[in-house]
GROMACS .gro file of C-alpha atoms in nm:
model
  287
    1GLY     CA    1   3.939   8.260  11.775
    2TYR     CA    2   4.121   8.550  11.603
    3VAL     CA    3   4.329   8.617  11.295
    4ASP     CA    4   4.563   8.876  11.390
    5LYS     CA    5   4.664   9.092  11.716
    6PRO     CA    6   4.845   9.418  11.755
    7ILE     CA    7   5.205   9.379  11.914
    8ASN     CA    8   5.479   9.627  12.027
    9SER     CA    9   5.765   9.561  11.776
   10GLY     CA   10   6.053   9.745  11.603
   11LYS     CA   11   6.307   9.964  11.704
   12SER     CA   12   6.457  10.270  11.541
   13ARG     CA   13   6.775  10.501  11.607
   14ASN     CA   14   6.749  10.883  11.559
   15VAL     CA   15   7.088  11.061  11.528
   16GLY     CA   16   7.104  11.434  11.454
   17ILE     CA   17   7.183  11.793  11.591
   18GLU     CA   18   6.969  12.075  11.661
   19MET     CA   19   7.096  12.449  11.695
   20LEU     CA   20   6.976  12.787  11.760
   21LEU     CA   21   7.157  13.116  11.662
   22ASN     CA   22   7.045  13.489  11.718
   23TRP     CA   23   7.244  13.772  11.598
   24VAL     CA   24   7.171  14.125  11.726
   25ALA     CA   25   7.324  14.324  11.444
   26VAL     CA   26   7.186  14.664  11.574
   27LYS     CA   27   7.036  14.761  11.896
   28GLY     CA   28   6.950  15.139  11.934
   29LYS     CA   29   6.668  15.362  12.078
   30ASP     CA   30   6.487  15.410  11.729
   31PHE     CA   31   6.625  15.132  11.541
   32SER     CA   32   6.710  14.771  11.600
   33ALA     CA   33   6.791  14.472  11.365
   34GLU     CA   34   6.832  14.097  11.431
   35ILE     CA   35   6.828  13.774  11.277
   36THR     CA   36   6.752  13.423  11.411
   37PHE     CA   37   6.839  13.084  11.255
   38ASN     CA   38   6.710  12.766  11.373
   39GLY     CA   39   6.784  12.417  11.216
   40SER     CA   40   6.829  12.037  11.272
   41TYR     CA   41   6.987  11.746  11.101
   42ASN     CA   42   6.814  11.413  11.184
   43LYS     CA   43   6.858  11.069  11.032
   44THR     CA   44   6.635  10.801  11.150
   45LYS     CA   45   6.746  10.415  11.078
   46VAL     CA   46   6.538  10.122  11.142
   47LEU     CA   47   6.708   9.874  11.357
   48SER     CA   48   6.452   9.583  11.389
   49LEU     CA   49   6.099   9.504  11.290
   50LEU     CA   50   5.996   9.146  11.395
   51THR     CA   51   6.372   9.073  11.389
   52SER     CA   52   6.698   9.253  11.326
   53THR     CA   53   6.747   9.082  10.987
   54ALA     CA   54   6.884   9.334  10.745
   55GLY     CA   55   6.629   9.397  10.454
   56GLU     CA   56   6.333   9.262  10.663
   57ARG     CA   57   6.032   9.518  10.571
   58ILE     CA   58   5.700   9.606  10.632
   59THR     CA   59   5.476   9.824  10.396
   60THR     CA   60   5.272  10.102  10.566
   61GLY     CA   61   5.081  10.226  10.288
   62THR     CA   62   5.054  10.207   9.917
   63HIS     CA   63   4.993  10.491   9.654
   64VAL     CA   64   4.670  10.464   9.450
   65PHE     CA   65   4.892  10.537   9.131
   66ASN     CA   66   5.168  10.256   9.224
   67GLY     CA   67   5.455  10.284   9.465
   68GLU     CA   68   5.441  10.256   9.838
   69VAL     CA   69   5.614  10.359  10.166
   70ARG     CA   70   5.831  10.087  10.371
   71HIS     CA   71   6.035  10.055  10.668
   72ILE     CA   72   6.333   9.841  10.605
   73VAL     CA   73   6.564   9.710  10.863
   74GLY     CA   74   6.909   9.872  10.806
   75GLU     CA   75   6.773  10.163  10.588
   76GLU     CA   76   6.647  10.499  10.672
   77ILE     CA   77   6.274  10.502  10.798
   78GLY     CA   78   6.002  10.575  10.536
   79GLN     CA   79   6.154  10.437  10.213
   80ILE     CA   80   5.957  10.529   9.901
   81ALA     CA   81   5.947  10.224   9.683
   82GLY     CA   82   5.815  10.144   9.338
   83PHE     CA   83   5.923  10.017   8.993
   84GLY     CA   84   6.193  10.185   8.810
   85TYR     CA   85   6.355  10.155   8.464
   86ASP     CA   86   6.523   9.853   8.405
   87ARG     CA   87   6.889   9.901   8.306
   88ASN     CA   88   7.188   9.704   8.175
   89ASP     CA   89   7.523   9.706   8.350
   90LYS     CA   90   7.616  10.003   8.175
   91GLY     CA   91   7.313  10.205   8.319
   92GLU     CA   92   7.129  10.213   7.988
   93ARG     CA   93   6.760  10.170   7.966
   94ILE     CA   94   6.603   9.858   7.841
   95PHE     CA   95   6.319   9.873   7.615
   96LEU     CA   96   6.052   9.605   7.517
   97GLY     CA   97   5.959   9.494   7.166
   98ASN     CA   98   5.702   9.766   7.132
   99GLY     CA   99   5.949  10.056   7.214
  100VAL     CA  100   5.819  10.094   7.572
  101PRO     CA  101   6.051  10.098   7.857
  102LYS     CA  102   6.093   9.795   8.054
  103PRO     CA  103   6.023   9.800   8.437
  104THR     CA  104   6.251   9.660   8.701
  105ALA     CA  105   6.176   9.295   8.806
  106GLN     CA  106   6.138   9.410   9.158
  107LEU     CA  107   6.042   9.752   9.344
  108VAL     CA  108   6.327   9.983   9.403
  109ASN     CA  109   6.388  10.186   9.697
  110PHE     CA  110   6.410  10.552   9.608
  111GLY     CA  111   6.498  10.707   9.943
  112SER     CA  112   6.340  10.823  10.264
  113ALA     CA  113   6.039  11.064  10.253
  114LEU     CA  114   6.161  11.222  10.605
  115PRO     CA  115   6.337  11.541  10.560
  116LYS     CA  116   6.708  11.523  10.702
  117TRP     CA  117   6.734  11.922  10.731
  118VAL     CA  118   6.447  12.115  10.879
  119GLY     CA  119   6.504  12.483  10.973
  120GLY     CA  120   6.408  12.860  10.939
  121ILE     CA  121   6.555  13.194  10.915
  122MET     CA  122   6.363  13.502  11.055
  123PRO     CA  123   6.508  13.860  11.010
  124SER     CA  124   6.345  14.111  11.231
  125ILE     CA  125   6.359  14.486  11.213
  126GLN     CA  126   6.227  14.763  11.436
  127TYR     CA  127   6.223  15.139  11.344
  128LYS     CA  128   6.050  15.374  11.588
  129GLY     CA  129   5.671  15.226  11.563
  130ILE     CA  130   5.742  15.027  11.261
  131SER     CA  131   5.803  14.664  11.258
  132PHE     CA  132   5.902  14.416  11.012
  133THR     CA  133   5.969  14.035  11.047
  134ALA     CA  134   5.990  13.752  10.773
  135LEU     CA  135   6.024  13.383  10.792
  136ILE     CA  136   6.213  13.190  10.556
  137ASP     CA  137   6.199  12.802  10.627
  138PHE     CA  138   6.317  12.488  10.467
  139LYS     CA  139   6.307  12.102  10.451
  140LEU     CA  140   6.575  11.920  10.268
  141GLY     CA  141   6.681  11.568  10.193
  142ASN     CA  142   6.363  11.387  10.144
  143LYS     CA  143   6.199  11.218   9.862
  144MET     CA  144   5.830  11.238   9.743
  145LEU     CA  145   5.611  11.036   9.503
  146SER     CA  146   5.384  11.287   9.293
  147GLY     CA  147   5.037  11.134   9.183
  148THR     CA  148   4.957  11.479   9.023
  149ASN     CA  149   5.259  11.458   8.791
  150PHE     CA  150   5.188  11.066   8.744
  151ASN     CA  151   4.849  11.165   8.588
  152ALA     CA  152   5.015  11.450   8.390
  153TYR     CA  153   5.239  11.211   8.218
  154ARG     CA  154   4.998  10.961   8.155
  155HIS     CA  155   4.748  11.200   8.010
  156GLY     CA  156   4.995  11.397   7.809
  157LEU     CA  157   4.976  11.703   8.004
  158HIS     CA  158   5.335  11.730   8.153
  159LYS     CA  159   5.578  11.922   7.954
  160ALA     CA  160   5.810  11.621   7.921
  161THR     CA  161   5.544  11.471   7.697
  162LEU     CA  162   5.601  11.708   7.421
  163GLU     CA  163   5.886  11.482   7.303
  164GLY     CA  164   5.738  11.276   7.011
  165ARG     CA  165   5.430  11.491   7.010
  166VAL     CA  166   5.417  11.530   6.624
  167ASP     CA  167   5.508  11.160   6.557
  168SER     CA  168   5.643  10.878   6.798
  169VAL     CA  169   5.913  10.832   7.055
  170LEU     CA  170   6.231  10.662   7.014
  171GLY     CA  171   6.361  10.574   7.353
  172VAL     CA  172   6.726  10.607   7.403
  173GLY     CA  173   6.888  10.283   7.529
  174VAL     CA  174   6.902   9.913   7.423
  175ASN     CA  175   6.634   9.653   7.344
  176GLN     CA  176   6.630   9.318   7.549
  177ALA     CA  177   6.902   9.159   7.336
  178GLY     CA  178   7.159   9.435   7.412
  179ALA     CA  179   7.147   9.606   7.076
  180PRO     CA  180   7.066   9.977   7.024
  181ASN     CA  181   6.678  10.026   7.043
  182THR     CA  182   6.540  10.111   6.722
  183VAL     CA  183   6.168  10.062   6.777
  184LYS     CA  184   5.958  10.382   6.789
  185ALA     CA  185   5.654  10.379   7.028
  186PRO     CA  186   5.322  10.590   6.936
  187VAL     CA  187   5.363  10.901   7.149
  188GLN     CA  188   5.032  10.791   7.361
  189THR     CA  189   5.164  10.456   7.411
  190TYR     CA  190   5.494  10.569   7.517
  191TRP     CA  191   5.383  10.818   7.781
  192GLU     CA  192   5.129  10.570   7.929
  193HIS     CA  193   5.420  10.348   8.030
  194LEU     CA  194   5.397  10.494   8.374
  195ARG     CA  195   5.054  10.334   8.424
  196SER     CA  196   5.082  10.029   8.172
  197GLN     CA  197   5.435   9.930   8.322
  198GLY     CA  198   5.377  10.062   8.671
  199ILE     CA  199   5.703  10.266   8.648
  200ILE     CA  200   5.703  10.561   8.907
  201GLU     CA  201   6.070  10.669   8.862
  202PRO     CA  202   6.007  10.971   8.647
  203VAL     CA  203   5.770  11.105   8.924
  204VAL     CA  204   5.989  11.040   9.216
  205TYR     CA  205   6.123  11.386   9.327
  206ASN     CA  206   6.338  11.537   9.561
  207GLY     CA  207   6.085  11.688   9.819
  208GLY     CA  208   6.295  11.978   9.956
  209PHE     CA  209   6.197  12.317   9.947
  210TRP     CA  210   6.268  12.669  10.056
  211LYS     CA  211   5.975  12.902  10.140
  212LEU     CA  212   5.904  13.255  10.222
  213ARG     CA  213   5.675  13.143  10.485
  214GLN     CA  214   5.551  13.451  10.628
  215ILE     CA  215   5.579  13.829  10.626
  216ALA     CA  216   5.460  14.071  10.895
  217ILE     CA  217   5.454  14.443  10.883
  218GLY     CA  218   5.317  14.639  11.167
  219TYR     CA  219   5.284  14.988  11.348
  220ASP     CA  220   5.253  15.073  11.694
  221PHE     CA  221   4.996  15.334  11.759
  222THR     CA  222   5.046  15.332  12.134
  223LYS     CA  223   5.228  15.684  12.153
  224PHE     CA  224   4.931  15.855  12.006
  225ILE     CA  225   4.692  15.736  12.284
  226PRO     CA  226   4.605  15.992  12.563
  227ALA     CA  227   4.743  15.902  12.910
  228ARG     CA  228   4.392  15.867  13.067
  229PHE     CA  229   4.243  15.686  12.768
  230PRO     CA  230   4.123  15.320  12.895
  231VAL     CA  231   4.318  15.179  12.595
  232LYS     CA  232   4.678  15.131  12.692
  233GLY     CA  233   4.820  14.983  12.370
  234LEU     CA  234   4.716  14.952  12.013
  235LYS     CA  235   4.918  14.780  11.733
  236LEU     CA  236   4.786  14.697  11.365
  237THR     CA  237   4.996  14.427  11.189
  238PHE     CA  238   4.948  14.297  10.824
  239ILE     CA  239   5.035  13.944  10.795
  240ALA     CA  240   5.078  13.730  10.478
  241ASN     CA  241   5.127  13.334  10.507
  242ASN     CA  242   5.259  13.074  10.274
  243VAL     CA  243   5.381  13.387  10.052
  244ALA     CA  244   5.627  13.218   9.797
  245ILE     CA  245   5.812  12.902   9.717
  246LEU     CA  246   6.169  13.014   9.675
  247LYS     CA  247   6.306  12.695   9.559
  248LYS     CA  248   6.182  12.349   9.492
  249TRP     CA  249   6.255  12.045   9.283
  250VAL     CA  250   5.918  11.900   9.205
  251ASP     CA  251   5.732  11.980   8.893
  252ASN     CA  252   5.384  12.166   8.901
  253ILE     CA  253   5.287  12.131   9.276
  254ASP     CA  254   5.377  12.270   9.607
  255PRO     CA  255   5.619  11.997   9.757
  256GLU     CA  256   5.426  12.023  10.100
  257THR     CA  257   5.116  11.881   9.923
  258PHE     CA  258   5.003  11.568  10.105
  259GLY     CA  259   4.747  11.332   9.959
  260TYR     CA  260   4.660  11.122  10.245
  261SER     CA  261   4.553  11.143  10.603
  262SER     CA  262   4.820  10.942  10.764
  263ASP     CA  263   5.178  11.017  10.852
  264ASN     CA  264   5.257  10.660  10.768
  265LEU     CA  265   5.213  10.770  10.400
  266LEU     CA  266   5.449  11.067  10.447
  267GLY     CA  267   5.581  11.142  10.086
  268LEU     CA  268   5.292  11.020   9.861
  269GLU     CA  269   5.118  11.312   9.706
  270SER     CA  270   4.778  11.261   9.518
  271ALA     CA  271   4.583  11.488   9.316
  272GLY     CA  272   4.396  11.744   9.537
  273LEU     CA  273   4.362  12.082   9.636
  274PRO     CA  274   4.656  12.311   9.589
  275SER     CA  275   4.807  12.495   9.878
  276VAL     CA  276   4.673  12.849   9.938
  277ARG     CA  277   4.815  13.176  10.044
  278SER     CA  278   4.648  13.389  10.306
  279MET     CA  279   4.659  13.746  10.382
  280GLY     CA  280   4.499  13.952  10.681
  281LEU     CA  281   4.529  14.205  10.953
  282ASN     CA  282   4.589  14.147  11.317
  283LEU     CA  283   4.474  14.412  11.550
  284ASN     CA  284   4.622  14.398  11.904
  285VAL     CA  285   4.465  14.616  12.170
  286LYS     CA  286   4.555  14.649  12.558
  287PHE     CA  287   4.362  14.779  12.826
   0.00000   0.00000   0.00000
C-alpha cells in the first residue's frame, strides 16, 4: 500500500515582454561611450492545480515566524499569506479587550513574491587605455515577509517600537463593540502581538530594489609591451560587487536576503547572515 504519490498537475500562464536597448553615444579613436538597458515585465497567473476552480490553493512552504507561500487558482503565482489586522468596514483597526490588535479570522494574501520587473542599466566608457563600466540592476513589483524584522518588532529592537516606550501604547482604532479604543496596552505586551496574535502584516514589505551591482575600472597595458615579448596583452581591472543599495522598501536588511533553500519559499526571509560586498583585482594576460 501507499499513502501518497506524486502526480503532474497544475497549469500557469506567463505573459510579459523583454527588451534590450543599446545606445552608442560617442564612438571615436580615443574615446567612446555607450549605455545598455535590458529589462523584462512578466506576470504569471495560476490557471489550475488539481482543478481550475478559482480560489483552490496549495501551500508550498511555511515561515518559522508565521506566514506561508501559496499558489492559488486565479491569482498570481507565489502569494505570501498570513494573518493581518482585522478592520471594520471603514478600514479602522479592531482592538481586543487588552488593547492588543485583533488578527483577521483567516489568512490574508498580501501579494506575489515574484518580481514583475527585472532588468539592468550598464554604462560603459573607454578612454585610450582606461575602461569604466558600471551595472545598476533592479527587481520591482514583489512582496516579501521579513523574519528579521518580525523578531525586531517582538523584541523591541525595531524603531517602530519606540512608540509607547516610556509608558504604554494606545492603539488607534475601535474596540470589538465599534467604539473608539481607549485601552492602553503595556509596551511589551503590545509589540509582542506579532507573535502572540500571529500577525505578519507589519513585516510584509515591498521587496523591490535598485542596486549598484558592480563597478569595474581597468587599464590596458598592452601598448607598453615590446613587440617581441611573449606576452601579447596585459590588462588590470579593479572590480567591486554588490557595491550599494540605491533604493529599497524593506527595513534593516538587504531585500535579496533569502532565508530558505528552496525557490518554493521565495519571498520568505529569515534571520541569517547579511549580504556581503566584494572587491578584487582581475589580471588578464594574453600570450
